[in-house]
CSV table of C-alpha atoms in Angstrom, one decimal:
chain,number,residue,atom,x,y,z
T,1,UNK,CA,-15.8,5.3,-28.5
T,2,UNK,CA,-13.8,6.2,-25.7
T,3,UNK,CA,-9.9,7.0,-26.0
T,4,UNK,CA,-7.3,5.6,-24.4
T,5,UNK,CA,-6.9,8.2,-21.8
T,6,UNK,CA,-10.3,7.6,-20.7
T,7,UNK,CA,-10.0,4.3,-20.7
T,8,UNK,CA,-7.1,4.3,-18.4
T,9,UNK,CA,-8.7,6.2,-15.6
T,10,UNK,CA,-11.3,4.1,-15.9
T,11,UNK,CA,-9.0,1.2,-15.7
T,12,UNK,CA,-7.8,2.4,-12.1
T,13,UNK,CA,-10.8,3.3,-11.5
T,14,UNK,CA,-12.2,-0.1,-11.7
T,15,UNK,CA,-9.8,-1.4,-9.1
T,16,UNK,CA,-11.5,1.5,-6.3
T,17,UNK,CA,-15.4,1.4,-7.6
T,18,UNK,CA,-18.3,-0.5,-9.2
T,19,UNK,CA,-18.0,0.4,-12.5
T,20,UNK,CA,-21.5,0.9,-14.4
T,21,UNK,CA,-22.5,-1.3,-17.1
T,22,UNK,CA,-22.1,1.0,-19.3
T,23,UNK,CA,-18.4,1.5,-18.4
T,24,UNK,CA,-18.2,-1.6,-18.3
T,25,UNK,CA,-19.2,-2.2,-21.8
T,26,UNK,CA,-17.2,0.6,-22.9
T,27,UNK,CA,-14.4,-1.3,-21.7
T,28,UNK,CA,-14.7,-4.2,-22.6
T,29,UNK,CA,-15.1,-3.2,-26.1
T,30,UNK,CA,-12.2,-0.9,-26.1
T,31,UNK,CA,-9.9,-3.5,-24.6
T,32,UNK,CA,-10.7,-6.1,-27.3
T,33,UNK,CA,-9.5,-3.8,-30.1
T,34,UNK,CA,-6.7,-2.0,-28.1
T,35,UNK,CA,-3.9,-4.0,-27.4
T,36,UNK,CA,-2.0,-1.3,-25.2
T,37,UNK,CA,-4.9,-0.8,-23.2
T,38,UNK,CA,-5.1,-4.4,-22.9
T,39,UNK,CA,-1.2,-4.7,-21.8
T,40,UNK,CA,-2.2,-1.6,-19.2
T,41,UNK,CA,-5.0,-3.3,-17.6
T,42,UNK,CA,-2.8,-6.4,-16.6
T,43,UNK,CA,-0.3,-4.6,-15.5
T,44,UNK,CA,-2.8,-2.3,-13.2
T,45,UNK,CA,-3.8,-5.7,-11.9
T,46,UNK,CA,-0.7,-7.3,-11.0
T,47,UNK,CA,0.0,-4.2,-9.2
T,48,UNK,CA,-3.0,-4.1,-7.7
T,49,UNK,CA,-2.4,-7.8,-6.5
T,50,UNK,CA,1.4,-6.8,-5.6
T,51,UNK,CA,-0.4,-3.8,-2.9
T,52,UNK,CA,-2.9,-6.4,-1.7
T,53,UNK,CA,-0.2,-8.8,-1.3
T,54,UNK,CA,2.5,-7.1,0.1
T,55,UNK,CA,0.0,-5.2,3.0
T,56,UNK,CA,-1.4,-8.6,4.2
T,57,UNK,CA,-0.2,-9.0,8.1
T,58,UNK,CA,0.0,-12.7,7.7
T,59,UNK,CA,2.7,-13.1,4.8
T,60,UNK,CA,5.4,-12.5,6.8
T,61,UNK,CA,7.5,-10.9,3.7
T,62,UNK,CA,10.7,-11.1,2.9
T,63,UNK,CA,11.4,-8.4,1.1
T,64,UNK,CA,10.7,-6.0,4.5
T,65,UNK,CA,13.7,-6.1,7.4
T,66,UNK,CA,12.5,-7.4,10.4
T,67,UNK,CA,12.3,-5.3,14.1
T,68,UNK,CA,15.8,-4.3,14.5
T,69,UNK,CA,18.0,-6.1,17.8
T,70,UNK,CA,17.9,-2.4,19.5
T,71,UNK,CA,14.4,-1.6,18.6
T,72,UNK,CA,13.5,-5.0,20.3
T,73,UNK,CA,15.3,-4.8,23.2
T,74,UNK,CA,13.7,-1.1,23.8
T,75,UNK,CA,10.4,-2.6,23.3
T,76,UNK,CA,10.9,-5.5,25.5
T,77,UNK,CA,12.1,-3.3,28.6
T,78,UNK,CA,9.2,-0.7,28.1
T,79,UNK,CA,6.9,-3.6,28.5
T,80,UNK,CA,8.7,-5.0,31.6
T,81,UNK,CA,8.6,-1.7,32.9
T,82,UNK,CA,4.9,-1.2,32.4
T,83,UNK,CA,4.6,-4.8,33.9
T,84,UNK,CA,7.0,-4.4,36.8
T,85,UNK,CA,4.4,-1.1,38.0
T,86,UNK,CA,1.1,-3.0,37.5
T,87,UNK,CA,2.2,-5.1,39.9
T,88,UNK,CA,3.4,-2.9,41.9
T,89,UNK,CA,0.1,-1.1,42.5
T,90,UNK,CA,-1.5,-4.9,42.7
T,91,UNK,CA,0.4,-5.1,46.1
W,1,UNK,CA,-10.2,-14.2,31.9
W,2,UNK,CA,-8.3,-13.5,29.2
W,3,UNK,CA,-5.9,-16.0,27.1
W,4,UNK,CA,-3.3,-13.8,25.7
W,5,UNK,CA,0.4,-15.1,26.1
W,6,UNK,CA,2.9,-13.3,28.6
W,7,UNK,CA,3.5,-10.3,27.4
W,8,UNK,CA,7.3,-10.7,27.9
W,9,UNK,CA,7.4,-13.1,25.3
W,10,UNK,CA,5.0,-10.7,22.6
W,11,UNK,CA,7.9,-8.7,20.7
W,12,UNK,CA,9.9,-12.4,20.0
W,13,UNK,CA,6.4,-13.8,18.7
W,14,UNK,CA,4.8,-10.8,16.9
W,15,UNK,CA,7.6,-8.0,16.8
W,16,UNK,CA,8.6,-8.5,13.3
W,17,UNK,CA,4.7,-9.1,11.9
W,18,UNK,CA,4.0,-6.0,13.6
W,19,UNK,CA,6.5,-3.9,12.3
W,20,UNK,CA,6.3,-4.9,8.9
W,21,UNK,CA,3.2,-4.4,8.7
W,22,UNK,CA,3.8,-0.4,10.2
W,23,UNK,CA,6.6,-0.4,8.3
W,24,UNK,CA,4.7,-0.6,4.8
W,25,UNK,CA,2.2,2.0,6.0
W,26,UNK,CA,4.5,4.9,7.7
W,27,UNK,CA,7.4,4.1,5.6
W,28,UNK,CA,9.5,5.2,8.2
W,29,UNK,CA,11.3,2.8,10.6
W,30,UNK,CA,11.3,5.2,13.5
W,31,UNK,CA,7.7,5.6,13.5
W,32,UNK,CA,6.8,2.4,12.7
W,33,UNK,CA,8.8,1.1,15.7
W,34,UNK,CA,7.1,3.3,17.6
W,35,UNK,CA,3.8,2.6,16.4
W,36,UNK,CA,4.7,-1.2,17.7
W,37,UNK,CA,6.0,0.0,21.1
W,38,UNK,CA,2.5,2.2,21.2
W,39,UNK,CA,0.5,-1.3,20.1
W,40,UNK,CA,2.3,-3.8,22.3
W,41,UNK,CA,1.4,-1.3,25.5
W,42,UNK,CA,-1.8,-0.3,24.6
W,43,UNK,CA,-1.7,-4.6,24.7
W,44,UNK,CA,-0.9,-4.4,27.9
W,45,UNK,CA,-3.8,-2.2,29.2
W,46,UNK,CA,-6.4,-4.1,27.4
W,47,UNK,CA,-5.2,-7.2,27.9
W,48,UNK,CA,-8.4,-8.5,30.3
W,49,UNK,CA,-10.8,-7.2,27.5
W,50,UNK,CA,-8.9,-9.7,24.9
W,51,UNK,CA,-11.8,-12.3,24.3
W,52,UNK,CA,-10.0,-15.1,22.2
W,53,UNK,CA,-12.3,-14.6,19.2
W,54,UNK,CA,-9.3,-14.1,17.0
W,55,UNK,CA,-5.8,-15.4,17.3
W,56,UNK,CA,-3.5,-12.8,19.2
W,57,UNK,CA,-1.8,-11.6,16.5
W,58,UNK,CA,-4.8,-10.5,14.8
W,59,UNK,CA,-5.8,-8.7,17.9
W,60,UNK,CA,-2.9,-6.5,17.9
W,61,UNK,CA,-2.9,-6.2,14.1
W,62,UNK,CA,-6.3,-4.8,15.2
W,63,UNK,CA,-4.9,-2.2,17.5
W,64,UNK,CA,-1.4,-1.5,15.7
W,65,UNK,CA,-4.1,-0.4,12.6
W,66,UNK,CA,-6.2,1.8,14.4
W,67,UNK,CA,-2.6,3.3,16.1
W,68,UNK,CA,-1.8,4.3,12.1
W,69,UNK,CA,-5.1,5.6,11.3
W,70,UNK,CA,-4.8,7.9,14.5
W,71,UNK,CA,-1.4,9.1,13.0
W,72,UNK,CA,-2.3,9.7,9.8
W,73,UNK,CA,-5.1,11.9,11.3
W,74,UNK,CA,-3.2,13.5,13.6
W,75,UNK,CA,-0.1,14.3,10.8
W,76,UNK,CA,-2.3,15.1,8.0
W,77,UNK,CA,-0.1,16.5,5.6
W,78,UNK,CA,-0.4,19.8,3.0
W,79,UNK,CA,-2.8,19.0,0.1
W,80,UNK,CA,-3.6,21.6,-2.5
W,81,UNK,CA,-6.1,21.4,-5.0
W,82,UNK,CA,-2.9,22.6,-7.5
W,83,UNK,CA,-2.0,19.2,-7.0
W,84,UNK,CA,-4.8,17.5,-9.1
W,85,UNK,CA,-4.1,20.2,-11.1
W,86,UNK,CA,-0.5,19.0,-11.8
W,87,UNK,CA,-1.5,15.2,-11.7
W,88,UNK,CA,-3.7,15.8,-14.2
W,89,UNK,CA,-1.7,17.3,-16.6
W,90,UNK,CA,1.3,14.7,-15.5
W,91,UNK,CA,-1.3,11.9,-16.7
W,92,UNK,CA,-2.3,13.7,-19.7
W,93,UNK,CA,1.2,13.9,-20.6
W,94,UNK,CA,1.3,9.7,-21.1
W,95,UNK,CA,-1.3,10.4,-24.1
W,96,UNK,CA,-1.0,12.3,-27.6
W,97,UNK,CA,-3.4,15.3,-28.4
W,98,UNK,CA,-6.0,12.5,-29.7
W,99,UNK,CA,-5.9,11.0,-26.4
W,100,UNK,CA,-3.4,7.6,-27.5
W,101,UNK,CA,-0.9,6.7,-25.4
W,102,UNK,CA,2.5,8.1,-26.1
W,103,UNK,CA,4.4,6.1,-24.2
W,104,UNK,CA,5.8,2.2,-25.0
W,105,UNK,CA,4.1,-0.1,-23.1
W,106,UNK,CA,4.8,-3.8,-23.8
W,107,UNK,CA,3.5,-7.1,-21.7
W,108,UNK,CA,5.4,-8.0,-18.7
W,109,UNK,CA,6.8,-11.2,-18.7
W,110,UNK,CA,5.4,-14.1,-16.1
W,111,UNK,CA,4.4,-10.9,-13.8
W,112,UNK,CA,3.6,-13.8,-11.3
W,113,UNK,CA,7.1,-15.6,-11.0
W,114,UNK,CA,8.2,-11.9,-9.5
W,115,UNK,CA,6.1,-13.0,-6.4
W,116,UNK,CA,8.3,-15.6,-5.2
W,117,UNK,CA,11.2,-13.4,-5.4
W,118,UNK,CA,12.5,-11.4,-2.8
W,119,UNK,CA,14.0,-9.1,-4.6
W,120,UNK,CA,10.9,-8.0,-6.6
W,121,UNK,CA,9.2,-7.2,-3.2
W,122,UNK,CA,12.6,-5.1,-2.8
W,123,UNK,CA,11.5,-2.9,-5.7
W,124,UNK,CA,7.9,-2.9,-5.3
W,125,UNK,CA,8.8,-1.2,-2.1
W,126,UNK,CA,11.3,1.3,-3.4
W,127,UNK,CA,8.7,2.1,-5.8
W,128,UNK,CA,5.8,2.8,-3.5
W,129,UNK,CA,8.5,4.5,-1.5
W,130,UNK,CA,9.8,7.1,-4.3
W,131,UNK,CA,6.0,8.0,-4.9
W,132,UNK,CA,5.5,11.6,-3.4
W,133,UNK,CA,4.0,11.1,0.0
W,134,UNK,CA,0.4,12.4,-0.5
W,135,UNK,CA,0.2,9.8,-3.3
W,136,UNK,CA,2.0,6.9,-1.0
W,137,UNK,CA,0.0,7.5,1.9
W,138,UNK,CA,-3.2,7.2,-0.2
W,139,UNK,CA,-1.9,4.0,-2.0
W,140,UNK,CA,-0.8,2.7,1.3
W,141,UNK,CA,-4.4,3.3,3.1
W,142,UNK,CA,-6.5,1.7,0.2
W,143,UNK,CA,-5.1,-1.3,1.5
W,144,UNK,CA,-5.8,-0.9,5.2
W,145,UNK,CA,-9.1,-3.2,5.2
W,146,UNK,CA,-12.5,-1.5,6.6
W,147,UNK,CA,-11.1,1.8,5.6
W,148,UNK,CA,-13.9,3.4,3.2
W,149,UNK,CA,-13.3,6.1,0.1
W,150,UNK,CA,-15.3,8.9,2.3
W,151,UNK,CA,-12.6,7.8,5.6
W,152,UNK,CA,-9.4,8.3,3.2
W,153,UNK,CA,-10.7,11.2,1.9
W,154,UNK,CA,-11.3,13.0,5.3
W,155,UNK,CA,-7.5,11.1,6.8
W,156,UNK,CA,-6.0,12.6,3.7
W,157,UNK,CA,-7.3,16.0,3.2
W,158,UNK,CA,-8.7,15.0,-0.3
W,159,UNK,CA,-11.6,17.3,-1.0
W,160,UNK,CA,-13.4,14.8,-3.5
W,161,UNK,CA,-13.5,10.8,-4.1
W,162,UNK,CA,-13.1,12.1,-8.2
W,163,UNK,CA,-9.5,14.0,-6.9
W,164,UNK,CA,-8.9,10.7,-4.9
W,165,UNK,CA,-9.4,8.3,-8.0
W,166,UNK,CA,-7.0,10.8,-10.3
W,167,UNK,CA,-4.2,10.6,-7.3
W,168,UNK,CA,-4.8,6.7,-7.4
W,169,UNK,CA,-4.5,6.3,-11.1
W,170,UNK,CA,-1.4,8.8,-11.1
W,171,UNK,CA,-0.1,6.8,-8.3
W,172,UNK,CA,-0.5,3.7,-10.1
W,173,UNK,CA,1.0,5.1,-13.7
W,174,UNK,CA,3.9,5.8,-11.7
W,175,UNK,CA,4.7,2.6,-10.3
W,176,UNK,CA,4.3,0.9,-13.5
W,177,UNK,CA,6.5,2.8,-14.6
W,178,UNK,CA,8.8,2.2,-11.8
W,179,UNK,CA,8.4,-1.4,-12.1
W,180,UNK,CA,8.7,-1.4,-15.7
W,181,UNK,CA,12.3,-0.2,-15.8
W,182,UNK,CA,13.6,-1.6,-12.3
W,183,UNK,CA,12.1,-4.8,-12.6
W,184,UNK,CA,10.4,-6.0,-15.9
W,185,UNK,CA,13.1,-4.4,-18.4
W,186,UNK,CA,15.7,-6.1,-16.3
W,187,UNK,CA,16.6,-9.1,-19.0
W,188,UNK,CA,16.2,-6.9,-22.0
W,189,UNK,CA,19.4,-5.2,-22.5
W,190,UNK,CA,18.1,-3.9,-26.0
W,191,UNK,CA,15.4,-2.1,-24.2
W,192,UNK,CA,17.3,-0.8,-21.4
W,193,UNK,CA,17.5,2.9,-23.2
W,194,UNK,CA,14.2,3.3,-23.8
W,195,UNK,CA,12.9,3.1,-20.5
W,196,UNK,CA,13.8,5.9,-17.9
């Protein structure tokens, strides 16, 4: 049987790769016996989730400060500029 | 003829989408306002080639990623092996010489409730945030979609996937331990000690 150390990198592990079915096995029985391992895995998961959560581009979060007033305004006149000389060399 | 907006109106629509989204990659707001000033003009250039396939703000999503992944490349950062080295003793040092864990680990409490609160997302961040950077950056990139193990590697100097998956599962020790204390022990004044 497989200790818990193993089974914790295999826990991560499981979140970046297939696991075998032999791994998988091994984890499965390990987990129903183990109650910390058990406790680990969920929270590996929830953090997983949390990354995959947090990262997406379409939940605008929160949690994260927004483009700051002068970092907009520099933007916006970079573009201008960038416009305003397109269209210079249009004419 | 393309169908994008006017550009003088792109940093009210998508500014904030844009930079949060740098924001949680470089983890610097400098850089990741520049990385939205880089996107929004390399907008500007491809503009006529924008086909209408996708909504706008997944186009420049598109191109504010591949601005990141050019950064990364271009700032690779120091990576010895002695680092797996020390990660690997730093995780063996969660487990007794029989290979049990030696640390207190105890269920987290309606771990899904924390999503609706802002300040959770607060701490998640400080935690990915007080990760050292190689491990950061390599947490961070795992979640840039289309990015595969053998693309982080080479981005991130990591000689081996096997060195990439012991920086991963040190990375993610750490922030459950982070979010153990910070967040989870929060309501448990009894417990408060225990937890460093």
């Amino acid at each position: 049987m497989l200790s818990c150390k193993e089974i914790g990198a295999l826990l991560s592990q499981g979140i970046d790769r297939k696991l075998s079915l032999r791994e998988k096995w091994q984890l499965k029985f390990h987990l129903f016996i183990c109650k910390t391992c058990s406790c680990y895995d969920k929270q590996l998961q929830f953090i997983a989730r949390s990354a995959h959560r947090l990262m997406q581009p379409e939940k605008d979060n929160q949690g994260i400060p927004p483009l700051s007033h002068e970092a907009e305004m520099r933007i916006n006149s970079a573009i201008k500029q960038r416009l305003g000389k397109k269209e210079n060399k249009n004419e | 003829m393309s169908s994008v907006s006017d550009p003088a109106t792109w940093v009210a629509q998508h500014g904030d989408a844009l930079f949060r989204y740098a924001l949680m990659k470089m983890r610097d707001e400098t850089q990741a306002e520049d990385m939205v000033q880089e996107t929004f003009l390399a907008a500007l250039k491809a503009r006529e080639r924008f086909s209408g396939q996708s909504s706008e703000k997944t186009w420049l999503i598109g191109i504010l990623k591949h601005k990141i992944i050019d950064h990364f490349r271009k700032h690779k950062r120091e990576q010895s092996s002695d680092d797996i080295e020390s990660l690997t003793e730093q995780l063996n040092q969660q487990f007794d010489h029989t290979g049990h864990w030696s640390i207190p680990m105890r269920t987290w409490q309606e771990p899904e409730q924390a999503h609706e609160n802002k300040e959770f997302w607060k701490v998640f961040t400080v935690c990915i945030a007080h990760l050292p950077d190689h491990l950061a950056d390599l947490f961070i990139l795992r979640e840039v979609k289309g990015l595969s193990s053998e693309e982080i590697c080479k981005l991130l100097d990591i000689s081996t996937t096997n060195n990439m998956w012991v920086m991963l599962s040190r990375a993610r020790m750490r922030l459950r331990g982070c979010l153990d204390s910070r967040w989870f022990n929060r309501s448990n004044d009894d417990q408060n000690q225990e937890a460093r």
